[in-house]
Tab-separated table of N, CA, C and O in Angstrom:
chain	number	residue	atom	x	y	z
A	1	LEU	N	84.106	97.812	89.150
A	1	LEU	CA	84.729	98.865	88.546
A	1	LEU	C	86.150	97.988	87.352
A	1	LEU	O	87.044	97.001	88.821
A	2	MET	N	87.026	98.113	86.764
A	2	MET	CA	87.864	97.371	86.291
A	2	MET	C	88.892	97.447	86.782
A	2	MET	O	89.343	98.803	86.969
A	3	LYS	N	89.977	97.025	86.654
A	3	LYS	CA	91.253	97.332	87.960
A	3	LYS	C	91.964	98.061	86.869
A	3	LYS	O	92.115	97.477	86.264
A	4	LEU	N	93.240	98.289	87.604
A	4	LEU	CA	93.934	99.093	86.593
A	4	LEU	C	94.751	97.677	86.015
A	4	LEU	O	95.116	97.856	84.737
A	5	SER	N	95.005	97.353	86.876
A	5	SER	CA	96.453	95.812	85.969
A	5	SER	C	95.865	95.520	85.096
A	5	SER	O	96.208	94.556	84.189
A	6	THR	N	94.018	95.001	84.972
A	6	THR	CA	93.414	93.822	84.131
A	6	THR	C	93.155	95.568	82.730
A	6	THR	O	93.741	94.775	81.386
A	7	ALA	N	93.018	96.232	82.925
A	7	ALA	CA	92.950	97.249	82.616
A	7	ALA	C	93.988	96.949	81.163
A	7	ALA	O	94.539	97.374	79.211
A	8	LEU	N	95.040	97.752	81.685
A	8	LEU	CA	96.469	97.388	81.082
A	8	LEU	C	96.686	96.105	80.402
A	8	LEU	O	97.260	96.067	79.127
A	9	LYS	N	96.249	95.041	80.845
A	9	LYS	CA	96.695	93.424	80.507
A	9	LYS	C	95.813	94.097	78.821
A	9	LYS	O	96.252	92.763	78.350
A	10	LYS	N	94.814	94.526	78.862
A	10	LYS	CA	94.063	94.646	77.878
A	10	LYS	C	94.909	94.957	76.965
A	10	LYS	O	94.471	95.414	74.848
A	11	LEU	N	95.408	96.039	77.025
A	11	LEU	CA	96.276	96.948	75.556
A	11	LEU	C	97.265	96.484	75.188
A	11	LEU	O	98.008	95.486	75.490
A	12	ASN	N	96.997	95.957	73.594
A	12	ASN	CA	97.990	95.147	72.535
A	12	ASN	C	99.210	95.843	71.694
A	12	ASN	O	99.454	94.715	70.870
A	13	SER	N	98.651	97.295	72.035
A	13	SER	CA	100.240	97.560	71.225
A	13	SER	C	101.127	98.415	71.782
A	13	SER	O	99.450	98.917	72.499
A	14	ASP	N	101.944	99.083	71.576
A	14	ASP	CA	102.678	100.126	72.163
A	14	ASP	C	101.495	100.799	71.936
A	14	ASP	O	101.838	102.558	73.160
A	15	LYS	N	101.894	101.208	71.004
A	15	LYS	CA	100.436	102.827	70.390
A	15	LYS	C	99.238	102.844	71.569
A	15	LYS	O	99.090	104.328	72.080
A	16	ASP	N	98.462	101.483	71.487
A	16	ASP	CA	97.386	101.688	72.838
A	16	ASP	C	97.688	101.802	73.946
A	16	ASP	O	97.089	102.821	74.639
A	17	ILE	N	99.137	101.739	74.153
A	17	ILE	CA	99.749	102.216	75.975
A	17	ILE	C	99.994	103.426	75.622
A	17	ILE	O	99.765	104.229	76.486
A	18	GLU	N	101.020	103.709	75.091
A	18	GLU	CA	101.196	105.446	75.402
A	18	GLU	C	99.628	105.684	75.432
A	18	GLU	O	99.628	106.984	75.822
A	19	ASN	N	99.005	105.572	74.547
A	19	ASN	CA	97.608	106.301	74.073
A	19	ASN	C	96.862	106.866	75.746
A	19	ASN	O	96.263	107.379	76.278
A	20	PHE	N	96.675	105.105	76.196
A	20	PHE	CA	96.159	105.262	77.889
A	20	PHE	C	96.467	105.926	78.578
A	20	PHE	O	96.054	106.345	79.080
A	21	LEU	N	98.044	105.539	78.565
A	21	LEU	CA	98.395	106.712	79.446
A	21	LEU	C	98.682	108.264	79.790
A	21	LEU	O	98.641	108.586	80.864
A	22	LYS	N	98.355	108.252	78.139
A	22	LYS	CA	98.217	110.373	78.155
A	22	LYS	C	96.718	110.620	78.283
A	22	LYS	O	97.107	111.296	79.378
A	23	ASP	N	95.904	109.394	78.352
A	23	ASP	CA	94.870	110.002	78.636
A	23	ASP	C	94.645	109.928	80.545
A	23	ASP	O	94.193	110.687	81.141
A	24	LEU	N	95.204	108.480	81.172
A	24	LEU	CA	95.315	108.575	82.412
A	24	LEU	C	96.043	109.577	82.860
A	24	LEU	O	95.493	109.465	84.384
A	25	CYS	N	97.659	109.862	82.520
A	25	CYS	CA	98.044	110.644	83.599
A	25	CYS	C	98.449	111.945	83.112
A	25	CYS	O	98.536	112.571	82.017
A	26	THR	N	99.071	112.799	83.876
A	26	THR	CA	99.491	114.489	83.592
A	26	THR	C	100.685	113.668	82.692
A	26	THR	O	101.170	113.094	82.994
A	27	PRO	N	100.988	115.382	81.291
A	27	PRO	CA	102.684	115.008	80.750
A	27	PRO	C	103.735	114.685	82.242
A	27	PRO	O	105.113	114.503	82.301
A	28	ALA	N	103.252	115.467	83.421
A	28	ALA	CA	104.443	115.420	84.516
A	28	ALA	C	104.816	114.333	84.487
A	28	ALA	O	105.409	114.045	85.065
A	29	GLU	N	103.384	113.598	84.823
A	29	GLU	CA	103.243	111.882	85.431
A	29	GLU	C	104.372	111.363	84.612
A	29	GLU	O	104.990	110.162	85.677
A	30	ILE	N	103.752	111.435	83.413
A	30	ILE	CA	104.689	110.337	82.722
A	30	ILE	C	105.719	110.365	82.178
A	30	ILE	O	106.478	109.837	82.706
A	31	GLU	N	106.854	112.309	82.782
A	31	GLU	CA	107.614	112.160	82.365
A	31	GLU	C	108.817	111.557	84.129
A	31	GLU	O	109.379	111.096	84.233
A	32	ALA	N	107.996	111.044	84.729
A	32	ALA	CA	108.589	111.127	86.322
A	32	ALA	C	108.002	108.937	85.951
A	32	ALA	O	109.574	108.634	87.256
A	33	MET	N	106.907	108.840	85.676
A	33	MET	CA	107.167	107.505	85.423
A	33	MET	C	108.814	107.057	84.537
A	33	MET	O	109.401	105.493	85.304
A	34	GLN	N	108.245	107.926	83.400
A	34	GLN	CA	109.713	107.340	82.308
A	34	GLN	C	111.273	108.230	83.502
A	34	GLN	O	112.537	106.778	83.100
A	35	GLU	N	111.267	109.061	83.899
A	35	GLU	CA	112.973	108.736	84.424
A	35	GLU	C	113.435	107.943	85.733
A	35	GLU	O	113.552	107.092	85.900
A	36	ARG	N	112.070	107.633	86.339
A	36	ARG	CA	112.108	106.691	86.882
A	36	ARG	C	112.756	104.972	86.946
A	36	ARG	O	113.537	104.382	87.441
A	37	TRP	N	111.674	104.858	85.556
A	37	TRP	CA	112.159	103.516	84.592
A	37	TRP	C	113.785	103.534	83.956
A	37	TRP	O	114.120	102.972	84.406
A	38	GLU	N	114.307	104.984	83.987
A	38	GLU	CA	115.752	104.750	82.877
A	38	GLU	C	116.101	104.617	84.385
A	38	GLU	O	117.707	103.941	84.228
A	39	VAL	N	115.995	105.778	85.611
A	39	VAL	CA	116.786	105.446	87.054
A	39	VAL	C	117.353	103.786	86.630
A	39	VAL	O	118.056	102.898	87.203
A	40	ALA	N	116.040	103.211	87.017
A	40	ALA	CA	116.028	101.707	87.595
A	40	ALA	C	116.317	100.945	86.288
A	40	ALA	O	117.584	100.326	87.107
A	41	GLN	N	116.653	100.876	85.075
A	41	GLN	CA	118.045	100.421	84.161
A	41	GLN	C	119.323	101.002	84.967
A	41	GLN	O	119.869	99.317	84.533
A	42	LEU	N	119.672	101.639	84.577
A	42	LEU	CA	121.263	101.970	85.403
A	42	LEU	C	121.741	101.479	86.085
A	42	LEU	O	122.061	101.141	87.203
A	43	LEU	N	120.263	101.537	87.847
A	43	LEU	CA	120.574	100.523	89.438
A	43	LEU	C	120.941	99.559	88.422
A	43	LEU	O	121.890	98.977	89.170
A	44	TYR	N	119.607	98.519	87.841
A	44	TYR	CA	120.096	97.660	88.157
A	44	TYR	C	122.065	97.551	86.700
A	44	TYR	O	122.275	95.828	87.501
A	45	LYS	N	122.186	97.255	86.014
A	45	LYS	CA	123.412	97.411	85.522
A	45	LYS	C	124.516	97.724	86.077
A	45	LYS	O	125.067	96.384	86.149
A	46	GLY	N	124.166	98.802	86.940
A	46	GLY	CA	125.159	98.333	88.330
A	46	GLY	C	126.521	99.577	88.031
A	46	GLY	O	127.411	99.028	88.593
A	47	ASN	N	127.040	99.889	87.277
A	47	ASN	CA	128.280	100.349	86.778
A	47	ASN	C	127.761	101.939	87.044
A	47	ASN	O	129.311	102.521	87.125
A	48	SER	N	127.370	101.847	87.653
A	48	SER	CA	126.881	103.946	88.421
A	48	SER	C	126.758	103.837	89.233
A	48	SER	O	126.267	103.435	90.062
A	49	THR	N	127.452	105.222	90.175
A	49	THR	CA	127.409	105.682	91.316
A	49	THR	C	125.761	106.239	91.685
A	49	THR	O	125.436	106.680	90.905
A	50	TYR	N	125.194	106.694	92.338
A	50	TYR	CA	123.519	106.788	92.863
A	50	TYR	C	123.548	108.556	92.692
A	50	TYR	O	122.775	109.291	91.115
A	51	ARG	N	125.118	109.194	92.805
A	51	ARG	CA	125.105	110.858	92.623
A	51	ARG	C	125.386	110.941	90.914
A	51	ARG	O	124.664	111.398	89.791
A	52	ASP	N	126.186	109.359	89.929
A	52	ASP	CA	126.579	109.640	88.738
A	52	ASP	C	125.260	109.686	87.517
A	52	ASP	O	125.046	110.225	86.822
A	53	ILE	N	123.971	108.888	88.216
A	53	ILE	CA	122.926	107.686	87.499
A	53	ILE	C	122.336	109.648	88.022
A	53	ILE	O	120.929	110.138	86.623
A	54	ALA	N	122.153	110.305	89.178
A	54	ALA	CA	121.181	111.543	89.325
A	54	ALA	C	121.529	113.067	88.303
A	54	ALA	O	120.513	113.129	87.926
A	55	SER	N	123.346	112.997	88.252
A	55	SER	CA	124.161	113.758	87.280
A	55	SER	C	123.611	113.338	85.715
A	55	SER	O	122.869	114.451	85.162
A	56	LYS	N	123.737	112.110	84.959
A	56	LYS	CA	122.658	112.022	83.758
A	56	LYS	C	122.299	111.858	83.035
A	56	LYS	O	121.461	112.327	82.054
A	57	LEU	N	120.660	111.682	84.226
A	57	LEU	CA	119.616	112.209	84.087
A	57	LEU	C	118.872	113.721	84.406
A	57	LEU	O	117.588	113.192	84.621
A	58	ASN	N	120.540	114.173	84.592
A	58	ASN	CA	119.087	115.420	85.407
A	58	ASN	C	118.194	115.669	86.775
A	58	ASN	O	116.558	115.950	86.578
A	59	THR	N	118.190	114.228	88.067
A	59	THR	CA	117.407	113.366	88.552
A	59	THR	C	118.141	114.323	89.562
A	59	THR	O	118.946	114.301	90.194
A	60	SER	N	117.077	113.978	91.575
A	60	SER	CA	117.692	113.641	91.993
A	60	SER	C	118.671	112.906	93.145
A	60	SER	O	117.975	112.131	92.377
A	61	THR	N	119.562	112.577	93.825
A	61	THR	CA	119.822	111.205	94.147
A	61	THR	C	118.465	111.045	94.981
A	61	THR	O	119.053	110.032	95.389
A	62	ALA	N	117.380	111.841	96.039
A	62	ALA	CA	116.275	111.343	96.211
A	62	ALA	C	115.679	109.927	95.643
A	62	ALA	O	115.181	109.183	96.294
A	63	THR	N	115.161	110.737	94.315
A	63	THR	CA	114.691	109.482	93.239
A	63	THR	C	115.453	108.761	92.925
A	63	THR	O	115.380	107.887	93.386
A	64	VAL	N	116.956	108.887	92.629
A	64	VAL	CA	117.596	107.452	92.905
A	64	VAL	C	117.464	106.347	93.867
A	64	VAL	O	117.476	105.538	93.731
A	65	THR	N	117.749	106.757	95.254
A	65	THR	CA	117.555	105.834	96.621
A	65	THR	C	116.180	105.517	96.245
A	65	THR	O	116.218	104.544	96.687
A	66	ARG	N	114.505	106.447	95.893
A	66	ARG	CA	113.807	105.814	95.948
A	66	ARG	C	114.145	104.941	94.968
A	66	ARG	O	113.551	103.296	95.164
A	67	VAL	N	113.873	104.491	94.144
A	67	VAL	CA	113.575	103.719	93.319
A	67	VAL	C	114.529	102.383	93.563
A	67	VAL	O	113.958	101.375	93.287
A	68	ALA	N	116.631	103.199	93.886
A	68	ALA	CA	116.835	101.686	94.631
A	68	ALA	C	116.196	100.902	94.874
A	68	ALA	O	116.408	100.005	95.738
A	69	ARG	N	115.445	101.862	96.350
A	69	ARG	CA	114.774	101.235	97.894
A	69	ARG	C	113.575	99.768	97.363
A	69	ARG	O	113.762	99.050	97.502
A	70	PHE	N	113.042	100.318	95.788
A	70	PHE	CA	112.461	99.663	95.057
A	70	PHE	C	112.916	98.816	94.647
A	70	PHE	O	112.203	97.106	94.467
A	71	LEU	N	114.426	98.566	93.938
A	71	LEU	CA	114.153	97.493	92.944
A	71	LEU	C	115.462	96.421	93.581
A	71	LEU	O	115.361	95.092	93.781
A	72	PHE	N	115.998	96.876	94.813
A	72	PHE	CA	116.359	95.594	95.379
A	72	PHE	C	115.623	95.620	97.078
A	72	PHE	O	116.532	94.784	97.486
A	73	LYS	N	115.444	96.147	97.829
A	73	LYS	CA	114.632	95.628	99.489
A	73	LYS	C	114.097	95.729	99.267
A	73	LYS	O	113.474	95.068	99.719
A	74	GLU	N	112.507	96.190	98.175
A	74	GLU	CA	110.744	96.198	98.290
A	74	GLU	C	110.473	94.805	97.485
A	74	GLU	O	111.493	93.991	97.064
A	75	SER	N	109.511	93.767	98.280
A	75	SER	CA	109.534	92.625	98.025
A	75	SER	C	108.138	93.061	96.872
A	75	SER	O	107.801	91.734	96.054
A	76	ASN	N	108.030	93.678	96.150
A	76	ASN	CA	107.063	93.801	94.804
A	76	ASN	C	108.393	93.546	93.719
A	76	ASN	O	107.380	92.844	93.113
A	77	LYS	N	108.776	93.455	93.584
A	77	LYS	CA	109.828	92.781	92.554
A	77	LYS	C	108.960	93.162	90.862
A	77	LYS	O	109.072	92.918	90.519
A	78	GLY	N	108.453	94.749	91.266
A	78	GLY	CA	107.912	94.610	89.234
A	78	GLY	C	108.483	95.148	89.170
A	78	GLY	O	108.949	95.225	88.409
A	79	TYR	N	110.360	95.796	90.241
A	79	TYR	CA	111.378	97.190	88.870
A	79	TYR	C	111.556	95.271	88.495
A	79	TYR	O	112.533	95.034	86.678
A	80	LEU	N	111.766	94.119	88.352
A	80	LEU	CA	113.021	93.454	88.824
A	80	LEU	C	112.514	92.514	88.045
A	80	LEU	O	113.752	92.081	86.265
A	81	SER	N	110.962	92.334	87.733
A	81	SER	CA	110.384	91.533	86.868
A	81	SER	C	110.894	92.261	84.691
A	81	SER	O	110.589	91.215	84.745
A	82	LEU	N	110.104	93.536	85.050
A	82	LEU	CA	110.634	93.444	84.017
A	82	LEU	C	112.288	93.249	83.778
A	82	LEU	O	112.169	93.427	82.823
A	83	LEU	N	112.727	93.828	84.223
A	83	LEU	CA	114.325	93.967	84.196
A	83	LEU	C	114.779	92.679	83.935
A	83	LEU	O	116.186	92.089	82.932
A	84	LYS	N	114.564	91.757	84.203
A	84	LYS	CA	114.622	90.672	83.429
A	84	LYS	C	114.669	89.945	82.660
A	84	LYS	O	115.165	88.874	82.106
A	85	LYS	N	114.240	90.228	82.343
A	85	LYS	CA	113.428	90.042	80.739
A	85	LYS	C	113.778	90.513	79.715
A	85	LYS	O	113.869	90.019	78.552
A	86	ASP	N	114.748	91.596	80.370
A	86	ASP	CA	115.923	92.218	79.368
A	86	ASP	C	117.092	91.708	78.134
A	86	ASP	O	117.907	90.696	79.420
């Protein structure tokens, strides 16, 4: 079986990625991932409080706190690896 990370590396365009995600995930799952990514971007900029971010994105402070933990404290550095490329 092909690992998901290997499959993702084979996608060559934004459209291919979008179509793959639409097949793989429910609309709610895609929306949740998009929301987390937006939270990560705002946290990385550092200009807003957790409460401000939650209010701006109409999400919970628990979601913001969870994303912040993975962005700043966990060793995966998945968010950071992409945010540093912008």
